[in-house]
Amino acid sequence: MTHAHITSWLIAIILFLIAVSLQRSGSAKAKMVQMVLRLFYIITIVTGVLLLHSLASLSILYVIKTLAGLWVIGAMEMVLMAMKKGKSTAVAWVQWVVALALALFLGLMLPLGIDLF
């Protein structure tokens, strides 16, 4: 399940960057990519919930990691919606970077992650 989760959020990040690029260029395909991206949000959330369910004991760090992951998804949507409305995206981009860094750090630090830290 860990590999499915990692694959889903990695594809979601790639789709997010593609959607941002298409949105900036004014392409009509941006909406289609955003819908596929939202499907990967759901896959990422479901695989994350299944990973949490498989744990014998749930520490507070896993709860924080879950909230950071949801924050990443929320920040992605904020970036895309602000771009669509023509508003400034600086705050949303900062939130996305901070949330992504926190989620990656916790994901790699916790026992289900890769032993880098």
Tab-separated table of N, CA and C in Angstrom:
chain	number	residue	atom	x	y	z
A	1	MET	N	0.817	-1.190	0.000
A	1	MET	CA	0.000	0.000	0.000
A	1	MET	C	0.869	1.267	0.000
A	2	THR	N	2.035	1.164	0.611
A	2	THR	CA	2.913	2.332	0.661
A	2	THR	C	3.312	2.775	-0.743
A	3	HIS	N	3.607	1.804	-1.604
A	3	HIS	CA	4.011	2.153	-2.967
A	3	HIS	C	2.869	2.809	-3.743
A	4	ALA	N	1.660	2.331	-3.536
A	4	ALA	CA	0.499	2.936	-4.200
A	4	ALA	C	0.303	4.373	-3.722
A	5	HIS	N	0.513	4.599	-2.433
A	5	HIS	CA	0.357	5.947	-1.884
A	5	HIS	C	1.418	6.891	-2.454
A	6	ILE	N	2.654	6.448	-2.442
A	6	ILE	CA	3.743	7.282	-2.966
A	6	ILE	C	3.523	7.569	-4.449
A	7	THR	N	3.139	6.550	-5.200
A	7	THR	CA	2.890	6.737	-6.632
A	7	THR	C	1.753	7.723	-6.864
A	8	SER	N	0.695	7.619	-6.080
A	8	SER	CA	-0.458	8.503	-6.294
A	8	SER	C	-0.118	9.954	-5.990
A	9	TRP	N	0.610	10.230	-4.884
A	9	TRP	CA	0.903	11.644	-4.610
A	9	TRP	C	1.964	12.185	-5.555
A	10	LEU	N	2.862	11.312	-6.038
A	10	LEU	CA	3.853	11.769	-7.006
A	10	LEU	C	3.179	12.141	-8.335
A	11	ILE	N	2.260	11.305	-8.783
A	11	ILE	CA	1.506	11.623	-10.008
A	11	ILE	C	0.665	12.878	-9.798
A	12	ALA	N	0.098	13.044	-8.602
A	12	ALA	CA	-0.708	14.238	-8.313
A	12	ALA	C	0.149	15.501	-8.403
A	13	ILE	N	1.363	15.456	-7.885
A	13	ILE	CA	2.246	16.634	-7.971
A	13	ILE	C	2.593	16.936	-9.419
A	14	ILE	N	2.885	15.907	-10.207
A	14	ILE	CA	3.207	16.112	-11.627
A	14	ILE	C	1.995	16.694	-12.359
A	15	LEU	N	0.811	16.139	-12.101
A	15	LEU	CA	-0.407	16.670	-12.732
A	15	LEU	C	-0.682	18.106	-12.302
A	16	PHE	N	-0.401	18.411	-11.042
A	16	PHE	CA	-0.573	19.781	-10.554
A	16	PHE	C	0.316	20.741	-11.335
A	17	LEU	N	1.567	20.394	-11.514
A	17	LEU	CA	2.486	21.265	-12.255
A	17	LEU	C	2.074	21.394	-13.716
A	18	ILE	N	1.566	20.312	-14.293
A	18	ILE	CA	1.053	20.379	-15.668
A	18	ILE	C	-0.179	21.275	-15.731
A	19	ALA	N	-1.066	21.145	-14.760
A	19	ALA	CA	-2.277	21.979	-14.728
A	19	ALA	C	-1.917	23.454	-14.591
A	20	VAL	N	-0.935	23.765	-13.752
A	20	VAL	CA	-0.492	25.156	-13.599
A	20	VAL	C	0.045	25.678	-14.926
A	21	SER	N	0.856	24.864	-15.597
A	21	SER	CA	1.424	25.271	-16.881
A	21	SER	C	0.326	25.500	-17.925
A	22	LEU	N	-0.631	24.591	-17.985
A	22	LEU	CA	-1.722	24.741	-18.944
A	22	LEU	C	-2.604	25.940	-18.608
A	23	GLN	N	-2.816	26.162	-17.323
A	23	GLN	CA	-3.627	27.315	-16.888
A	23	GLN	C	-2.950	28.627	-17.295
A	24	ARG	N	-1.634	28.691	-17.103
A	24	ARG	CA	-0.898	29.907	-17.486
A	24	ARG	C	-0.960	30.169	-18.984
A	25	SER	N	-0.913	29.096	-19.774
A	25	SER	CA	-0.938	29.274	-21.224
A	25	SER	C	-2.351	29.490	-21.756
A	26	GLY	N	-3.356	29.301	-20.894
A	26	GLY	CA	-4.734	29.528	-21.317
A	26	GLY	C	-5.316	28.376	-22.109
A	27	SER	N	-4.732	27.208	-21.991
A	27	SER	CA	-5.201	26.051	-22.734
A	27	SER	C	-6.542	25.564	-22.201
A	28	ALA	N	-7.363	25.081	-23.106
A	28	ALA	CA	-8.669	24.543	-22.725
A	28	ALA	C	-8.531	23.183	-22.043
A	29	LYS	N	-7.379	22.535	-22.194
A	29	LYS	CA	-7.162	21.223	-21.595
A	29	LYS	C	-6.848	21.307	-20.105
A	30	ALA	N	-6.681	22.510	-19.580
A	30	ALA	CA	-6.366	22.675	-18.164
A	30	ALA	C	-7.482	22.107	-17.288
A	31	LYS	N	-8.714	22.295	-17.697
A	31	LYS	CA	-9.845	21.798	-16.908
A	31	LYS	C	-9.842	20.272	-16.853
A	32	MET	N	-9.518	19.634	-17.963
A	32	MET	CA	-9.468	18.181	-18.011
A	32	MET	C	-8.368	17.642	-17.080
A	33	VAL	N	-7.212	18.273	-17.116
A	33	VAL	CA	-6.102	17.857	-16.261
A	33	VAL	C	-6.466	18.066	-14.790
A	34	GLN	N	-7.169	19.141	-14.488
A	34	GLN	CA	-7.599	19.387	-13.106
A	34	GLN	C	-8.568	18.311	-12.627
A	35	MET	N	-9.427	17.828	-13.484
A	35	MET	CA	-10.360	16.763	-13.084
A	35	MET	C	-9.615	15.458	-12.813
A	36	VAL	N	-8.638	15.140	-13.635
A	36	VAL	CA	-7.821	13.950	-13.390
A	36	VAL	C	-7.011	14.138	-12.105
A	37	LEU	N	-6.521	15.343	-11.877
A	37	LEU	CA	-5.792	15.650	-10.647
A	37	LEU	C	-6.678	15.415	-9.431
A	38	ARG	N	-7.931	15.816	-9.507
A	38	ARG	CA	-8.853	15.606	-8.386
A	38	ARG	C	-9.111	14.128	-8.139
A	39	LEU	N	-9.091	13.320	-9.191
A	39	LEU	CA	-9.194	11.874	-9.017
A	39	LEU	C	-7.985	11.356	-8.232
A	40	PHE	N	-6.805	11.884	-8.545
A	40	PHE	CA	-5.603	11.459	-7.820
A	40	PHE	C	-5.590	11.986	-6.388
A	41	TYR	N	-6.251	13.106	-6.114
A	41	TYR	CA	-6.417	13.533	-4.722
A	41	TYR	C	-7.160	12.443	-3.952
A	42	ILE	N	-8.235	11.949	-4.548
A	42	ILE	CA	-9.051	10.929	-3.888
A	42	ILE	C	-8.251	9.644	-3.690
A	43	ILE	N	-7.511	9.229	-4.719
A	43	ILE	CA	-6.694	8.018	-4.600
A	43	ILE	C	-5.645	8.192	-3.506
A	44	THR	N	-5.020	9.358	-3.452
A	44	THR	CA	-4.012	9.626	-2.430
A	44	THR	C	-4.621	9.589	-1.035
A	45	ILE	N	-5.782	10.189	-0.876
A	45	ILE	CA	-6.439	10.198	0.436
A	45	ILE	C	-6.840	8.786	0.843
A	46	VAL	N	-7.408	8.019	-0.085
A	46	VAL	CA	-7.836	6.656	0.238
A	46	VAL	C	-6.638	5.783	0.617
A	47	THR	N	-5.562	5.845	-0.158
A	47	THR	CA	-4.385	5.031	0.176
A	47	THR	C	-3.766	5.486	1.497
A	48	GLY	N	-3.807	6.778	1.778
A	48	GLY	CA	-3.299	7.279	3.054
A	48	GLY	C	-4.131	6.778	4.220
A	49	VAL	N	-5.451	6.775	4.055
A	49	VAL	CA	-6.336	6.260	5.108
A	49	VAL	C	-6.087	4.768	5.318
A	50	LEU	N	-5.905	4.032	4.241
A	50	LEU	CA	-5.612	2.600	4.373
A	50	LEU	C	-4.280	2.362	5.079
A	51	LEU	N	-3.295	3.205	4.807
A	51	LEU	CA	-2.013	3.093	5.523
A	51	LEU	C	-2.196	3.375	7.010
A	52	LEU	N	-2.960	4.406	7.334
A	52	LEU	CA	-3.222	4.705	8.742
A	52	LEU	C	-3.971	3.561	9.420
A	53	HIS	N	-4.891	2.980	8.702
A	53	HIS	CA	-5.683	1.875	9.258
A	53	HIS	C	-4.811	0.644	9.524
A	54	SER	N	-3.746	0.476	8.755
A	54	SER	CA	-2.880	-0.696	8.913
A	54	SER	C	-1.916	-0.581	10.095
A	55	LEU	N	-1.810	0.606	10.683
A	55	LEU	CA	-0.889	0.798	11.803
A	55	LEU	C	-1.431	0.172	13.077
A	56	ALA	N	-0.529	-0.420	13.849
A	56	ALA	CA	-0.927	-1.006	15.128
A	56	ALA	C	-1.211	0.089	16.154
A	57	SER	N	-0.375	1.128	16.157
A	57	SER	CA	-0.601	2.249	17.069
A	57	SER	C	-0.420	3.545	16.302
A	58	LEU	N	-1.284	4.483	16.560
A	58	LEU	CA	-1.299	5.750	15.839
A	58	LEU	C	-0.695	6.839	16.718
A	59	SER	N	0.484	7.329	16.326
A	59	SER	CA	1.112	8.402	17.098
A	59	SER	C	0.647	9.759	16.578
A	60	ILE	N	0.910	10.778	17.339
A	60	ILE	CA	0.505	12.137	16.978
A	60	ILE	C	1.221	12.606	15.706
A	61	LEU	N	2.414	12.079	15.447
A	61	LEU	CA	3.130	12.471	14.232
A	61	LEU	C	2.405	12.005	12.972
A	62	TYR	N	1.751	10.857	13.045
A	62	TYR	CA	0.961	10.397	11.893
A	62	TYR	C	-0.252	11.298	11.672
A	63	VAL	N	-0.843	11.775	12.730
A	63	VAL	CA	-1.972	12.707	12.605
A	63	VAL	C	-1.497	14.017	11.979
A	64	ILE	N	-0.340	14.523	12.435
A	64	ILE	CA	0.220	15.755	11.866
A	64	ILE	C	0.571	15.542	10.401
A	65	LYS	N	1.128	14.378	10.067
A	65	LYS	CA	1.468	14.059	8.679
A	65	LYS	C	0.210	14.033	7.818
A	66	THR	N	-0.864	13.461	8.346
A	66	THR	CA	-2.127	13.422	7.619
A	66	THR	C	-2.657	14.828	7.365
A	67	LEU	N	-2.620	15.661	8.385
A	67	LEU	CA	-3.078	17.046	8.226
A	67	LEU	C	-2.210	17.816	7.237
A	68	ALA	N	-0.895	17.577	7.267
A	68	ALA	CA	0.001	18.233	6.308
A	68	ALA	C	-0.310	17.776	4.887
A	69	GLY	N	-0.607	16.493	4.716
A	69	GLY	CA	-0.970	15.987	3.392
A	69	GLY	C	-2.258	16.609	2.874
A	70	LEU	N	-3.235	16.751	3.746
A	70	LEU	CA	-4.481	17.418	3.346
A	70	LEU	C	-4.243	18.896	3.043
A	71	TRP	N	-3.318	19.498	3.792
A	71	TRP	CA	-2.951	20.897	3.553
A	71	TRP	C	-2.310	21.049	2.171
A	72	VAL	N	-1.494	20.075	1.771
A	72	VAL	CA	-0.874	20.108	0.440
A	72	VAL	C	-1.967	20.121	-0.627
A	73	ILE	N	-2.942	19.244	-0.474
A	73	ILE	CA	-4.025	19.175	-1.455
A	73	ILE	C	-4.816	20.488	-1.478
A	74	GLY	N	-5.098	21.022	-0.305
A	74	GLY	CA	-5.807	22.300	-0.236
A	74	GLY	C	-5.033	23.436	-0.879
A	75	ALA	N	-3.732	23.461	-0.656
A	75	ALA	CA	-2.897	24.511	-1.253
A	75	ALA	C	-2.842	24.371	-2.772
A	76	MET	N	-2.823	23.140	-3.263
A	76	MET	CA	-2.850	22.934	-4.719
A	76	MET	C	-4.122	23.533	-5.314
A	77	GLU	N	-5.238	23.258	-4.665
A	77	GLU	CA	-6.507	23.806	-5.140
A	77	GLU	C	-6.535	25.328	-5.042
A	78	MET	N	-5.944	25.878	-3.974
A	78	MET	CA	-5.904	27.342	-3.833
A	78	MET	C	-5.093	27.976	-4.956
A	79	VAL	N	-3.973	27.358	-5.310
A	79	VAL	CA	-3.152	27.882	-6.414
A	79	VAL	C	-3.958	27.874	-7.704
A	80	LEU	N	-4.567	26.739	-8.008
A	80	LEU	CA	-5.302	26.620	-9.269
A	80	LEU	C	-6.509	27.559	-9.327
A	81	MET	N	-7.232	27.696	-8.232
A	81	MET	CA	-8.402	28.577	-8.240
A	81	MET	C	-8.009	30.047	-8.295
A	82	ALA	N	-6.941	30.414	-7.609
A	82	ALA	CA	-6.480	31.809	-7.672
A	82	ALA	C	-6.016	32.145	-9.088
A	83	MET	N	-5.342	31.198	-9.732
A	83	MET	CA	-4.914	31.429	-11.115
A	83	MET	C	-6.117	31.582	-12.036
A	84	LYS	N	-7.119	30.740	-11.815
A	84	LYS	CA	-8.323	30.774	-12.653
A	84	LYS	C	-9.056	32.103	-12.508
A	85	LYS	N	-9.075	32.651	-11.281
A	85	LYS	CA	-9.751	33.920	-11.023
A	85	LYS	C	-8.878	35.130	-11.314
A	86	GLY	N	-7.609	34.904	-11.656
A	86	GLY	CA	-6.708	36.004	-11.965
A	86	GLY	C	-6.174	36.729	-10.744
A	87	LYS	N	-6.214	36.083	-9.591
A	87	LYS	CA	-5.728	36.701	-8.363
A	87	LYS	C	-4.273	36.298	-8.103
A	88	SER	N	-3.671	36.932	-7.115
A	88	SER	CA	-2.294	36.616	-6.746
A	88	SER	C	-2.220	35.210	-6.142
A	89	THR	N	-1.182	34.480	-6.537
A	89	THR	CA	-1.019	33.107	-6.054
A	89	THR	C	0.159	32.961	-5.093
A	90	ALA	N	0.786	34.059	-4.710
A	90	ALA	CA	2.008	33.986	-3.899
A	90	ALA	C	1.774	33.282	-2.568
A	91	VAL	N	0.719	33.631	-1.865
A	91	VAL	CA	0.447	33.025	-0.554
A	91	VAL	C	0.152	31.532	-0.712
A	92	ALA	N	-0.609	31.170	-1.721
A	92	ALA	CA	-0.940	29.762	-1.949
A	92	ALA	C	0.309	28.952	-2.296
A	93	TRP	N	1.210	29.537	-3.097
A	93	TRP	CA	2.454	28.828	-3.434
A	93	TRP	C	3.318	28.623	-2.195
A	94	VAL	N	3.400	29.634	-1.332
A	94	VAL	CA	4.186	29.498	-0.097
A	94	VAL	C	3.578	28.410	0.778
A	95	GLN	N	2.259	28.403	0.899
A	95	GLN	CA	1.594	27.359	1.684
A	95	GLN	C	1.884	25.979	1.108
A	96	TRP	N	1.844	25.852	-0.199
A	96	TRP	CA	2.080	24.568	-0.840
A	96	TRP	C	3.498	24.070	-0.564
A	97	VAL	N	4.468	24.953	-0.689
A	97	VAL	CA	5.863	24.560	-0.456
A	97	VAL	C	6.070	24.147	1.003
A	98	VAL	N	5.535	24.926	1.940
A	98	VAL	CA	5.691	24.615	3.366
A	98	VAL	C	4.994	23.295	3.700
A	99	ALA	N	3.771	23.135	3.243
A	99	ALA	CA	3.018	21.914	3.531
A	99	ALA	C	3.677	20.691	2.902
A	100	LEU	N	4.146	20.831	1.669
A	100	LEU	CA	4.808	19.718	0.993
A	100	LEU	C	6.096	19.337	1.715
A	101	ALA	N	6.880	20.327	2.120
A	101	ALA	CA	8.126	20.044	2.853
A	101	ALA	C	7.824	19.335	4.168
A	102	LEU	N	6.806	19.799	4.884
A	102	LEU	CA	6.434	19.173	6.155
A	102	LEU	C	5.943	17.738	5.950
A	103	ALA	N	5.093	17.541	4.961
A	103	ALA	CA	4.563	16.199	4.693
A	103	ALA	C	5.669	15.248	4.255
A	104	LEU	N	6.575	15.711	3.403
A	104	LEU	CA	7.687	14.859	2.967
A	104	LEU	C	8.619	14.531	4.124
A	105	PHE	N	8.931	15.524	4.931
A	105	PHE	CA	9.820	15.294	6.071
A	105	PHE	C	9.216	14.267	7.031
A	106	LEU	N	7.961	14.476	7.397
A	106	LEU	CA	7.317	13.539	8.322
A	106	LEU	C	7.145	12.164	7.682
A	107	GLY	N	6.797	12.133	6.410
A	107	GLY	CA	6.622	10.855	5.730
A	107	GLY	C	7.900	10.049	5.659
A	108	LEU	N	9.016	10.730	5.477
A	108	LEU	CA	10.290	10.018	5.414
A	108	LEU	C	10.837	9.690	6.795
A	109	MET	N	10.483	10.485	7.783
A	109	MET	CA	10.984	10.288	9.141
A	109	MET	C	10.254	9.158	9.865
A	110	LEU	N	8.971	9.022	9.633
A	110	LEU	CA	8.161	8.031	10.342
A	110	LEU	C	8.506	6.607	9.886
A	111	PRO	N	8.197	5.606	10.694
A	111	PRO	CA	8.610	4.231	10.391
A	111	PRO	C	8.145	3.668	9.052
A	112	LEU	N	7.022	4.110	8.514
A	112	LEU	CA	6.583	3.603	7.213
A	112	LEU	C	7.377	4.197	6.043
A	113	GLY	N	8.147	5.254	6.298
A	113	GLY	CA	8.902	5.915	5.238
A	113	GLY	C	10.278	5.298	5.042
A	114	ILE	N	11.062	5.940	4.196
A	114	ILE	CA	12.433	5.519	3.926
A	114	ILE	C	13.321	6.068	5.032
A	115	ASP	N	14.300	5.317	5.453
A	115	ASP	CA	15.147	5.710	6.576
A	115	ASP	C	16.227	6.701	6.121
A	116	LEU	N	15.841	7.966	5.887
A	116	LEU	CA	16.799	9.005	5.492
A	116	LEU	C	17.242	9.861	6.656
A	117	PHE	N	16.361	10.020	7.653
A	117	PHE	CA	16.655	10.927	8.760
A	117	PHE	C	16.886	10.149	10.034
